[in-house]
């Protein structure tokens, strides 16, 4: 025989179980509100990096953001059926902007690594691959990463290059809020090298009279990694929608055409390889 005290627990346990079940279902139903909000607003806020050069700059005539990152952001919004609201971000604040909801997505020169993957979500198909390189004076004597040991190196705050520069190559890294400040510090003699994405450094040094005394002599890039579109953690619907767009970019050659349109000459060509992969039956 079941005691009255035990019998009285059954409704309570049932209620708790049902409440838990309903809570889980509700959480699953609202786990990814971003895509629904984009559809409702008809707008998507995308954080972009604008450091100057072909990957992102401000058109002096129109004051509009132009270049690779803005081009990708605008077309991504278009493919999602929304208007692009471009928000300028910096390495020091881009993660915070995404996590706090100031932007919905990031196309912000932020390559994938395991640490970032722990705190953010991302579309798994990369749209590019980028590594770091060092700008130095041509007479600096620096020819390899090991030559930076014990020397002061400028970089952006939040850059993934800081850790290997310190731990692997023994450099003394000075962090700056923006890459522009870091590069100014290099020209002011405050460091022997400025380490940033090769996609920033190479166009800057190529045919730019102001940088005629500088070069990027280290042939191998530091931490070459895939460039991805970032989301907040757990946004499965948004991730799926964005990844579908990125795969289509590869499939129809849009990324290759956009790279050419912006005059980008990659150090490590990845786009033809990915186009072949996604065009394959």
Short mmCIF file of C-alpha atoms in Angstrom, two decimals, residues 135-143 192 205 208 211-217:
data_model
loop_
_atom_site.label_atom_id
_atom_site.label_comp_id
_atom_site.label_asym_id
_atom_site.label_seq_id
_atom_site.Cartn_x
_atom_site.Cartn_y
_atom_site.Cartn_z
CA UNK A 135 55.93 45.31 -41.14
CA UNK A 136 59.49 46.38 -40.33
CA UNK A 137 62.05 48.87 -41.54
CA UNK A 138 63.98 47.48 -44.49
CA UNK A 139 67.26 47.94 -42.60
CA UNK A 140 65.99 46.32 -39.38
CA UNK A 141 67.80 43.04 -39.94
CA UNK A 142 64.62 41.10 -39.15
CA UNK A 143 64.08 38.17 -41.50
CA UNK A 192 60.61 47.32 -34.30
CA UNK A 205 53.35 48.45 -48.31
CA UNK A 208 52.62 53.31 -51.04
CA UNK A 211 55.81 53.21 -46.54
CA UNK A 212 58.73 53.03 -48.97
CA UNK A 213 61.22 52.44 -46.13
CA UNK A 214 59.27 49.43 -44.80
CA UNK A 215 58.89 45.84 -45.90
CA UNK A 216 57.32 42.54 -44.84
CA UNK A 217 60.34 40.21 -45.10
#
